[in-house]
Tab-separated table of C-alpha atoms in Angstrom:
chain	number	residue	atom	x	y	z
A	1077	MET	CA	47.431	174.990	52.638
A	1078	THR	CA	49.331	174.010	56.008
A	1079	ARG	CA	53.882	174.753	56.442
A	1080	ASP	CA	55.532	174.246	58.896
A	1081	ILE	CA	58.097	176.746	59.710
A	1082	SER	CA	60.955	176.929	62.027
A	1083	PHE	CA	62.192	179.545	64.913
A	1084	THR	CA	64.428	180.084	67.633
A	1085	THR	CA	63.731	181.628	70.334
A	1086	GLU	CA	66.348	184.399	71.262
A	1087	PHE	CA	65.677	185.127	74.922
A	1088	ASP	CA	64.875	183.321	78.224
A	1089	ARG	CA	62.706	186.033	79.961
A	1090	PHE	CA	62.982	183.158	83.122
A	1091	ASP	CA	66.687	183.801	83.285
A	1092	ASN	CA	68.087	180.701	82.990
A	1093	PHE	CA	64.827	179.641	85.337
A	1094	ARG	CA	65.837	182.405	87.350
A	1095	GLU	CA	62.783	184.569	87.679
A	1096	VAL	CA	59.483	182.590	87.643
A	1097	PRO	CA	56.220	183.868	86.425
A	1098	ARG	CA	54.662	185.754	90.077
A	1099	HIS	CA	51.579	183.750	90.481
A	1100	SER	CA	50.578	180.379	92.008
A	1101	GLY	CA	51.175	178.758	88.354
A	1102	GLY	CA	54.332	179.221	87.331
A	1103	VAL	CA	55.906	176.195	87.493
A	1104	ALA	CA	59.821	174.958	86.198
A	1105	HIS	CA	59.775	172.229	83.780
A	1106	ARG	CA	61.154	169.318	84.689
A	1107	THR	CA	62.744	167.832	81.797
A	1108	ILE	CA	63.658	164.567	84.271
A	1109	HIS	CA	61.096	162.336	86.843
A	1110	LEU	CA	62.720	160.215	88.230
A	1111	PHE	CA	60.809	157.759	90.764
A	1112	PHE	CA	62.431	154.959	93.504
A	1113	GLU	CA	59.472	153.215	94.977
A	1114	GLN	CA	59.775	150.070	97.770
A	1115	ARG	CA	58.624	146.759	95.917
A	1116	THR	CA	55.973	145.524	98.232
A	1117	SER	CA	56.253	142.391	97.055
A	1118	ALA	CA	59.966	142.507	97.420
A	1119	PRO	CA	61.168	144.142	100.362
A	1120	ASP	CA	64.699	144.161	99.556
A	1121	SER	CA	64.422	145.485	95.827
A	1122	PHE	CA	63.064	149.147	94.403
A	1123	THR	CA	60.770	150.421	90.996
A	1124	VAL	CA	63.143	152.927	89.598
A	1125	ARG	CA	60.667	154.753	87.190
A	1126	MET	CA	62.421	157.739	84.493
A	1127	HIS	CA	60.274	159.846	81.924
A	1128	GLY	CA	60.971	163.471	81.019
A	1129	ASP	CA	62.151	165.708	77.752
A	1130	ALA	CA	65.901	164.711	77.897
A	1131	VAL	CA	64.296	160.472	77.827
A	1132	PRO	CA	61.249	160.838	75.713
A	1133	TYR	CA	59.096	158.261	75.177
A	1134	ASP	CA	60.212	156.150	71.537
A	1135	GLY	CA	57.555	154.297	71.530
A	1136	ASN	CA	59.078	151.513	73.435
A	1137	GLY	CA	56.940	151.482	77.304
A	1138	GLU	CA	58.532	152.889	79.813
A	1139	TRP	CA	62.101	153.649	81.161
A	1140	ARG	CA	61.730	151.354	84.063
A	1141	GLY	CA	63.398	148.781	85.940
A	1142	ILE	CA	63.731	146.771	89.227
A	1143	MET	CA	66.581	147.455	91.329
A	1144	ARG	CA	67.725	144.720	93.352
A	1145	ARG	CA	69.281	146.608	97.247
A	1146	LYS	CA	68.195	146.087	100.723
A	1147	PRO	CA	67.175	149.068	102.273
A	1148	SER	CA	69.831	148.800	105.343
A	1149	GLU	CA	72.302	148.463	101.809
A	1150	ILE	CA	71.605	151.521	100.845
A	1151	ALA	CA	71.737	153.079	103.962
A	1152	VAL	CA	75.658	152.014	104.605
A	1153	ALA	CA	76.228	152.839	101.013
A	1154	VAL	CA	75.036	156.749	101.134
A	1155	GLN	CA	76.583	157.053	105.530
A	1156	THR	CA	80.366	155.456	103.106
A	1157	ALA	CA	79.934	158.622	100.574
A	1158	LEU	CA	79.179	160.814	103.442
A	1159	SER	CA	82.715	160.230	105.804
A	1160	CYS	CA	84.799	160.386	102.442
A	1161	TRP	CA	83.269	164.054	103.120
A	1162	PHE	CA	83.317	164.515	106.826
A	1163	ASP	CA	86.793	163.183	106.817
A	1164	ASP	CA	88.063	164.763	103.708
A	1165	VAL	CA	86.750	168.050	103.572
A	1166	VAL	CA	84.758	168.754	107.677
A	1167	ARG	CA	88.144	167.368	108.789
A	1168	TYR	CA	90.752	168.232	106.424
A	1169	ARG	CA	93.902	170.411	107.986
A	1170	ILE	CA	97.201	171.593	106.176
A	1171	PRO	CA	98.651	169.002	104.861
A	1172	GLU	CA	102.193	171.112	106.644
A	1173	THR	CA	100.864	172.288	109.753
A	1174	ARG	CA	97.977	170.007	111.255
A	1175	LYS	CA	96.677	172.560	113.247
A	1176	GLU	CA	93.812	174.152	111.549
A	1177	TYR	CA	90.776	172.681	109.390
A	1178	TYR	CA	91.618	173.801	105.902
A	1179	TYR	CA	87.468	174.549	105.378
A	1180	ASP	CA	86.735	175.754	108.658
A	1181	SER	CA	86.886	179.556	106.552
A	1182	LEU	CA	87.149	180.129	102.705
A	1183	PRO	CA	90.786	179.085	101.780
A	1184	VAL	CA	90.866	181.490	98.411
A	1185	ASP	CA	90.923	184.325	100.627
A	1186	SER	CA	92.604	183.017	103.805
A	1187	PHE	CA	95.571	180.685	102.305
A	1188	GLY	CA	96.114	182.210	98.192
A	1189	ALA	CA	93.968	181.136	94.773
A	1190	ALA	CA	97.388	178.742	93.714
A	1191	PHE	CA	97.888	177.129	97.264
A	1192	ALA	CA	93.695	175.896	97.658
A	1193	GLN	CA	93.436	174.829	94.258
A	1194	GLU	CA	96.503	173.408	94.462
A	1195	LEU	CA	95.073	171.459	98.219
A	1196	LEU	CA	91.819	170.773	95.938
A	1197	ARG	CA	93.068	168.898	93.474
A	1198	PRO	CA	92.626	165.174	94.836
A	1199	VAL	CA	90.430	166.469	97.716
A	1200	GLY	CA	87.638	167.084	94.939
A	1201	LEU	CA	89.073	162.941	93.432
A	1202	LYS	CA	88.594	162.014	96.430
A	1203	LEU	CA	84.897	163.578	96.689
A	1204	ALA	CA	84.157	162.240	92.714
A	1205	ARG	CA	85.297	158.981	93.514
A	1206	ALA	CA	82.891	158.417	96.453
A	1207	GLY	CA	79.902	160.130	94.823
A	1208	HIS	CA	81.063	157.885	91.647
A	1209	LYS	CA	80.479	155.300	93.682
A	1210	LEU	CA	77.412	155.754	94.964
A	1211	LEU	CA	76.028	156.539	91.632
A	1212	GLN	CA	77.097	153.373	90.301
A	1213	PHE	CA	75.507	151.598	93.000
A	1214	LEU	CA	72.202	152.388	92.659
A	1215	PHE	CA	71.707	151.697	88.836
A	1216	THR	CA	74.393	148.003	88.674
A	1217	GLU	CA	72.355	145.737	90.259
A	1218	GLY	CA	69.413	144.585	88.993
A	1219	ASP	CA	66.940	143.266	86.061
A	1220	ASP	CA	68.031	144.790	82.445
A	1221	GLY	CA	65.648	147.330	82.945
A	1222	LEU	CA	67.908	149.088	84.963
A	1223	LYS	CA	70.207	148.954	82.423
A	1224	ARG	CA	68.460	150.610	79.972
A	1225	LEU	CA	67.408	152.938	82.369
A	1226	TRP	CA	70.609	153.706	83.545
A	1227	GLU	CA	72.145	154.386	80.153
A	1228	SER	CA	69.595	156.531	79.359
A	1229	LEU	CA	70.284	158.511	82.133
A	1230	LYS	CA	73.571	158.775	81.499
A	1231	GLY	CA	73.548	160.186	78.341
A	1232	ALA	CA	70.514	162.578	79.662
A	1233	LEU	CA	72.653	163.787	82.028
A	1234	ARG	CA	76.241	164.438	80.059
A	1235	GLN	CA	73.725	166.476	76.967
A	1236	GLY	CA	74.557	169.369	79.572
A	1237	GLU	CA	71.959	171.383	82.575
A	1238	GLN	CA	68.576	168.786	83.567
A	1239	VAL	CA	66.300	170.111	85.769
A	1240	ILE	CA	65.220	167.221	87.371
A	1241	THR	CA	63.106	166.049	91.094
A	1242	VAL	CA	63.670	163.082	92.674
A	1243	HIS	CA	60.353	160.953	93.450
A	1244	SER	CA	60.435	158.800	97.232
A	1245	ALA	CA	59.829	158.445	100.035
A	1246	ASP	CA	62.140	155.347	99.993
A	1247	VAL	CA	65.141	156.001	98.787
A	1248	PHE	CA	67.370	159.299	99.889
A	1249	ILE	CA	70.302	160.226	98.819
A	1250	PRO	CA	72.937	163.843	98.977
A	1251	TRP	CA	71.912	163.413	94.692
A	1252	GLY	CA	74.206	167.204	94.488
A	1253	MET	CA	77.397	165.601	95.504
A	1254	LEU	CA	76.815	161.918	93.380
A	1255	TYR	CA	79.649	162.402	90.491
A	1256	LEU	CA	78.854	161.447	86.631
A	1257	PRO	CA	82.215	161.793	84.283
A	1258	PRO	CA	81.254	163.992	81.836
A	1259	ASP	CA	83.148	162.036	79.416
A	1260	PRO	CA	82.618	158.316	79.595
A	1261	ALA	CA	85.427	157.198	78.704
A	1262	THR	CA	87.565	158.554	81.940
A	1263	ARG	CA	88.468	156.414	84.676
A	1264	LEU	CA	88.289	157.540	87.729
A	1265	ASN	CA	90.326	154.935	89.668
A	1266	GLY	CA	93.654	155.030	88.303
A	1267	ARG	CA	97.052	157.270	89.590
A	1268	ASP	CA	96.385	160.094	87.192
A	1269	ALA	CA	92.508	160.171	86.224
A	1270	LYS	CA	91.578	163.314	86.152
A	1271	TRP	CA	88.064	164.924	88.191
A	1272	GLU	CA	86.035	168.161	86.292
A	1273	PRO	CA	83.457	170.033	88.384
A	1274	SER	CA	81.065	169.539	85.925
A	1275	GLY	CA	80.863	166.292	86.871
A	1276	PHE	CA	79.364	166.666	90.100
A	1277	LEU	CA	75.070	166.727	89.930
A	1278	GLY	CA	74.179	169.490	92.197
A	1279	TYR	CA	77.528	171.672	89.757
A	1280	THR	CA	75.651	171.306	86.427
A	1281	HIS	CA	71.805	170.380	87.368
A	1282	LEU	CA	69.241	171.937	89.518
A	1283	ILE	CA	68.414	169.198	91.010
A	1284	GLU	CA	64.902	167.998	94.359
A	1285	HIS	CA	63.375	165.352	95.791
A	1286	SER	CA	59.995	165.213	96.149
A	1287	ILE	CA	58.152	162.542	98.849
A	1288	GLY	CA	55.007	163.016	97.555
A	1289	ARG	CA	51.674	164.909	97.355
A	1290	ALA	CA	51.038	167.030	100.318
A	1291	GLU	CA	47.523	168.470	100.602
A	1292	GLY	CA	48.246	172.495	101.395
A	1293	TYR	CA	51.391	172.450	99.516
A	1294	HIS	CA	52.321	175.874	97.593
A	1295	HIS	CA	55.902	177.130	96.552
A	1296	VAL	CA	54.818	180.851	96.442
A	1297	ILE	CA	55.261	182.479	100.143
A	1298	ASN	CA	53.466	185.217	101.395
A	1299	GLU	CA	51.786	185.250	98.259
A	1300	GLU	CA	48.970	187.594	99.602
A	1301	GLY	CA	51.175	190.516	100.568
A	1302	GLY	CA	51.983	191.888	103.653
A	1303	ALA	CA	54.945	192.078	106.087
A	1304	LEU	CA	57.338	188.773	105.325
A	1305	LEU	CA	57.388	187.039	108.762
A	1306	SER	CA	60.996	184.985	109.923
A	1307	GLY	CA	61.590	182.388	113.027
A	1308	LEU	CA	64.687	181.888	113.998
A	1309	HIS	CA	65.957	179.685	116.258
A	1310	PHE	CA	69.859	180.200	117.710
A	1311	ASP	CA	71.975	177.888	119.923
A	1312	THR	CA	73.572	181.413	120.234
A	1313	ARG	CA	76.936	180.046	121.413
A	1314	ILE	CA	77.884	178.841	117.852
A	1315	GLN	CA	79.021	182.464	117.961
A	1316	LYS	CA	82.619	182.395	119.553
A	1317	ALA	CA	83.755	186.086	120.799
A	1318	GLY	CA	85.938	187.630	118.221
A	1319	ASP	CA	84.557	185.630	115.870
A	1320	THR	CA	85.044	187.610	112.465
A	1321	PRO	CA	83.269	187.994	111.456
A	1322	PRO	CA	80.543	187.677	113.600
A	1323	VAL	CA	78.656	184.210	112.517
A	1324	ILE	CA	75.559	185.160	114.609
A	1325	ASP	CA	74.595	188.439	114.299
A	1326	ASN	CA	75.682	188.678	110.139
A	1327	VAL	CA	72.723	185.790	110.117
A	1328	ARG	CA	70.357	187.954	112.184
A	1329	GLY	CA	71.169	191.020	111.004
A	1330	LEU	CA	70.716	190.246	107.054
A	1331	MET	CA	67.548	188.585	108.271
A	1332	GLU	CA	66.254	191.717	110.218
A	1333	ARG	CA	66.936	193.844	107.336
A	1334	HIS	CA	64.037	191.937	104.889
A	1335	SER	CA	61.992	190.431	107.624
A	1336	GLU	CA	59.728	190.917	110.538
A	1337	ILE	CA	61.489	188.503	112.961
A	1338	ALA	CA	60.993	186.420	116.441
A	1339	LEU	CA	63.563	184.900	117.961
A	1340	ARG	CA	64.072	181.812	120.043
A	1341	THR	CA	66.668	180.293	121.714
A	1342	ARG	CA	64.953	178.038	124.107
A	1343	LYS	CA	62.866	174.565	123.587
A	1344	ASP	CA	59.831	175.432	124.739
A	1345	GLU	CA	59.466	178.517	122.962
A	1346	VAL	CA	59.505	176.495	119.637
A	1347	ALA	CA	57.498	174.619	121.460
A	1348	GLU	CA	54.723	177.274	122.190
A	1349	ALA	CA	55.287	178.755	118.751
A	1350	PHE	CA	55.018	175.278	116.655
A	1351	CYS	CA	52.224	174.172	118.565
A	1352	ASP	CA	50.277	177.035	117.814
A	1353	PRO	CA	48.386	177.046	114.143
A	1354	GLY	CA	47.582	181.366	115.046
A	1355	VAL	CA	51.854	180.958	114.416
A	1356	ASN	CA	52.576	181.104	110.618
A	1357	GLU	CA	56.003	182.533	109.672
A	1358	HIS	CA	57.113	182.419	105.784
A	1359	VAL	CA	61.028	181.514	106.851
A	1360	LEU	CA	62.063	178.836	109.646
A	1361	LEU	CA	66.140	179.739	110.272
A	1362	PHE	CA	68.023	176.900	112.281
A	1363	ALA	CA	71.577	178.202	113.360
A	1364	ALA	CA	72.553	175.871	116.189
A	1365	HIS	CA	74.320	172.420	116.641
A	1366	GLY	CA	72.630	169.417	115.623
A	1367	SER	CA	73.521	166.176	114.775
A	1368	ALA	CA	71.543	163.110	112.688
A	1369	LEU	CA	71.191	159.824	114.198
A	1370	THR	CA	73.946	158.475	116.361
A	1371	PHE	CA	74.951	155.839	118.241
A	1372	GLY	CA	76.800	156.075	121.296
A	1373	ALA	CA	76.995	153.754	124.331
A	1374	ASN	CA	73.487	153.795	125.629
A	1375	GLY	CA	72.252	152.742	121.847
A	1376	PRO	CA	71.028	155.541	119.129
A	1377	ALA	CA	70.351	158.415	119.809
A	1378	GLU	CA	67.936	159.991	117.371
A	1379	ALA	CA	68.247	163.167	115.317
A	1380	ARG	CA	67.935	166.291	117.033
A	1381	VAL	CA	68.792	169.862	116.864
A	1382	VAL	CA	70.357	171.739	120.499
A	1383	LEU	CA	69.284	175.272	120.257
A	1384	THR	CA	71.218	177.970	123.651
A	1385	ASP	CA	69.602	176.471	126.408
A	1386	ASP	CA	70.970	172.411	125.957
A	1387	GLU	CA	67.707	170.384	126.211
A	1388	PRO	CA	67.596	168.907	122.434
A	1389	ILE	CA	64.631	169.448	119.507
A	1390	ARG	CA	64.400	165.525	118.875
A	1391	SER	CA	63.053	164.569	114.927
A	1392	SER	CA	60.322	163.143	117.249
A	1393	ASP	CA	59.362	166.170	119.002
A	1394	PHE	CA	58.657	167.841	115.798
A	1395	GLU	CA	56.078	164.733	115.230
A	1396	TYR	CA	54.200	165.731	118.784
A	1397	TRP	CA	54.045	169.284	118.031
A	1398	ARG	CA	52.400	168.316	114.467
A	1399	SER	CA	49.980	166.398	116.286
A	1400	GLU	CA	49.021	169.325	118.899
A	1401	ARG	CA	48.920	172.260	116.168
A	1402	SER	CA	46.024	170.239	114.017
A	1403	GLU	CA	46.949	171.546	111.565
A	1404	ARG	CA	49.761	171.946	108.279
A	1405	MET	CA	52.199	175.216	108.742
A	1406	ALA	CA	51.901	177.268	105.256
A	1407	SER	CA	54.502	176.608	103.128
A	1408	PRO	CA	57.654	178.007	104.882
A	1409	LEU	CA	61.788	177.734	103.590
A	1410	CYS	CA	63.280	175.931	106.090
A	1411	PHE	CA	66.821	176.739	105.921
A	1412	MET	CA	68.915	174.924	108.736
A	1413	MET	CA	72.626	175.848	109.443
A	1414	VAL	CA	73.137	172.675	111.524
A	1415	CYS	CA	75.168	169.679	111.026
A	1416	ALA	CA	73.999	166.733	108.622
A	1417	GLY	CA	70.694	169.858	108.972
A	1418	GLY	CA	69.119	168.334	105.122
A	1419	ARG	CA	69.305	164.514	106.244
A	1420	ALA	CA	66.275	162.521	105.423
A	1421	ALA	CA	65.027	159.386	106.146
A	1422	PRO	CA	62.832	156.392	105.162
A	1423	ALA	CA	62.690	156.395	109.729
A	1424	LEU	CA	61.861	159.966	110.828
A	1425	HIS	CA	64.526	159.259	113.667
A	1426	GLU	CA	67.463	159.289	111.349
A	1427	GLY	CA	67.108	162.171	110.023
A	1428	LEU	CA	65.140	166.156	110.526
A	1429	GLY	CA	64.145	166.570	106.943
A	1430	LEU	CA	61.104	164.496	107.209
A	1431	ALA	CA	59.440	165.714	110.652
A	1432	LEU	CA	59.874	168.286	108.962
A	1433	LEU	CA	58.141	168.098	105.593
A	1434	ASN	CA	55.104	166.449	108.039
A	1435	LEU	CA	54.522	169.712	109.725
A	1436	GLY	CA	54.078	171.682	106.824
A	1437	VAL	CA	57.692	172.700	105.634
A	1438	GLY	CA	57.547	173.282	102.269
A	1439	CYS	CA	60.980	173.574	101.103
A	1440	LEU	CA	64.119	171.890	103.761
A	1441	VAL	CA	67.607	173.673	102.695
A	1442	GLY	CA	70.570	172.308	104.299
A	1443	PRO	CA	73.397	170.325	105.024
A	1444	GLN	CA	74.033	166.323	104.265
A	1445	VAL	CA	76.909	166.403	106.380
A	1446	ASP	CA	78.720	168.444	109.588
A	1447	ILE	CA	79.871	171.912	108.382
A	1448	PRO	CA	81.790	174.489	109.705
A	1449	ARG	CA	80.292	177.375	111.148
A	1450	LYS	CA	82.130	180.192	109.571
A	1451	PHE	CA	81.362	178.328	105.920
A	1452	ALA	CA	77.459	178.147	106.856
A	1453	SER	CA	76.870	181.426	107.760
A	1454	HIS	CA	78.597	183.071	104.729
A	1455	TYR	CA	76.171	180.614	102.663
A	1456	ALA	CA	72.837	181.319	105.028
A	1457	CYS	CA	73.950	185.374	104.296
A	1458	ARG	CA	75.018	184.755	100.753
A	1459	PHE	CA	71.741	182.211	100.040
A	1460	PHE	CA	69.100	184.791	101.741
A	1461	GLU	CA	70.468	187.950	100.150
A	1462	ALA	CA	69.536	186.424	96.436
A	1463	PHE	CA	66.399	184.564	98.061
A	1464	PHE	CA	64.731	187.761	99.318
A	1465	ARG	CA	64.787	189.195	95.675
A	1466	PRO	CA	61.033	188.427	94.868
A	1467	GLY	CA	60.559	185.327	91.920
A	1468	THR	CA	64.102	184.249	92.954
A	1469	ARG	CA	63.600	179.857	93.056
A	1470	VAL	CA	65.694	178.336	96.006
A	1471	ALA	CA	67.461	175.663	93.203
A	1472	PRO	CA	68.888	178.375	90.919
A	1473	ILE	CA	70.385	179.709	94.430
A	1474	ALA	CA	71.946	176.605	95.779
A	1475	ARG	CA	73.492	175.384	92.520
A	1476	ASP	CA	74.765	178.354	91.733
A	1477	LEU	CA	76.296	179.072	95.082
A	1478	ALA	CA	77.697	175.480	94.844
A	1479	ARG	CA	79.511	176.937	91.375
A	1480	ARG	CA	80.655	179.926	93.032
A	1481	TYR	CA	82.236	178.286	96.335
A	1482	LEU	CA	83.898	175.200	94.030
A	1483	ASP	CA	84.880	178.721	91.371
A	1484	GLU	CA	86.072	180.970	92.735
A	1485	GLN	CA	86.724	179.385	96.919
A	1486	ALA	CA	88.040	176.286	95.955
A	1487	THR	CA	85.402	174.436	98.445
A	1488	PRO	CA	83.203	171.798	97.683
A	1489	LEU	CA	81.312	172.113	100.684
A	1490	GLY	CA	78.521	174.518	98.662
A	1491	LEU	CA	77.417	170.961	97.417
A	1492	ALA	CA	76.234	169.636	100.531
A	1493	PHE	CA	73.735	172.200	101.049
A	1494	THR	CA	70.332	169.489	99.093
A	1495	LEU	CA	67.222	170.283	98.292
A	1496	LEU	CA	64.114	168.548	100.084
A	1497	ARG	CA	61.560	170.726	97.390
A	1498	GLY	CA	62.889	173.521	96.573
A	1499	MET	CA	62.128	173.945	92.584
A	1500	ASP	CA	60.348	176.158	92.443
A	1501	ASN	CA	59.725	178.464	95.860
A	1502	HIS	CA	60.072	181.502	95.961
A	1503	ILE	CA	59.045	184.625	97.488
A	1504	ALA	CA	55.743	186.724	95.621
A	1505	ALA	CA	56.269	189.761	94.230
A	1506	VAL	CA	55.578	192.970	96.627
A	1507	PRO	CA	52.951	195.146	96.136
A	1508	GLU	CA	54.545	199.050	94.477
A	1509	ASP	CA	52.258	200.820	96.798
A	1510	ALA	CA	53.299	198.377	99.974
A	1511	ALA	CA	55.312	199.945	102.984
A	1512	PRO	CA	58.731	199.617	103.897
A	1513	VAL	CA	59.192	196.504	105.615
A	1514	LYS	CA	60.396	197.558	109.428
A	1515	ALA	CA	62.193	194.521	111.645
A	1516	VAL	CA	60.686	194.430	114.965
A	1517	ASN	CA	60.379	191.412	117.100
A	1518	ARG	CA	57.613	189.090	117.976
């Protein structure tokens, strides 16, 4: 005789997915897998598929549909959304003075909670509208299958926190900046419309973007043990005399406390290290000026980052160094304290993200838009304070920082940092008998 027994688990031994088992098999359970694949028979459309516990199989076939959008249309729609962030956040000036950019630092610390929250309300509404417009754009032009998938996805997102991997080498979207009103009855275009922080996907959900399977990829960093190694790639000019706090020194000091560092400020130093298969660091950090694809009088200029020597490192340089290296890097985490450093696109020249993943980076964290240097430094320090705790995964760090900055500092800029991979990436446990790490330049 058998009997079904109902039970409830009263604890989460993974601490809301922040802690994972410290071995190579520990991966977070995804509740939604979302796929975008360009159709070879119709290049101006995409097959969209979805599965996962949040959108369970009901015996009536797979969640699948056709999105009828041209790649160029998607690129323009993404740029329109990002331009809203640039104009209404990055370059937003205090209305009364028009003398300083309001989001350069932390608004609550600089201007007080009441004033900061007052200014956030209209800014947040503009961002919510832009994020909702882009989300609707992706799922409302297609066949009946896409309509059904969209309705199922909206229902899942409104249920509560989801763990989401978006799979695509063809479609790159700033997922954390998209917005879905928690209440289906909300009409964001009304004069008195209200927005809620939880409507931003990066505030509520854990989201990563995967470009496909990479041979040799590992989500556990420094599993073999030993000292952590970090490569720091700086444009020291972004720290100005009298900066309080010092935007470069603070980041470097934190990295030195937790790892052995190699400091590089010239393109030739980066080239030598990246081409050498004997150089395998656990963390790569870029703190420098940079940009995604731009257009000027002389035509398009590919994505680039510039260190102290003022010699641009272009996306094509990373590709060249990959061929010279002849083997992949050992899946380091790469943090881009660089304007648009988290941008990726199907064309390598449009962003730095794809070129770095091709080189062997295991997880890339970076902003989709230009980021004020003081905020970028503060975010980087908070990120690595959490990341250097063994077992702490990247995705919850990024999501929790987005929440904290919005809730406690009335700034939405934490939502601009997105993940190329990162759901499971973490540092392995340090053996109890390991010697303390001594920070030295290599």
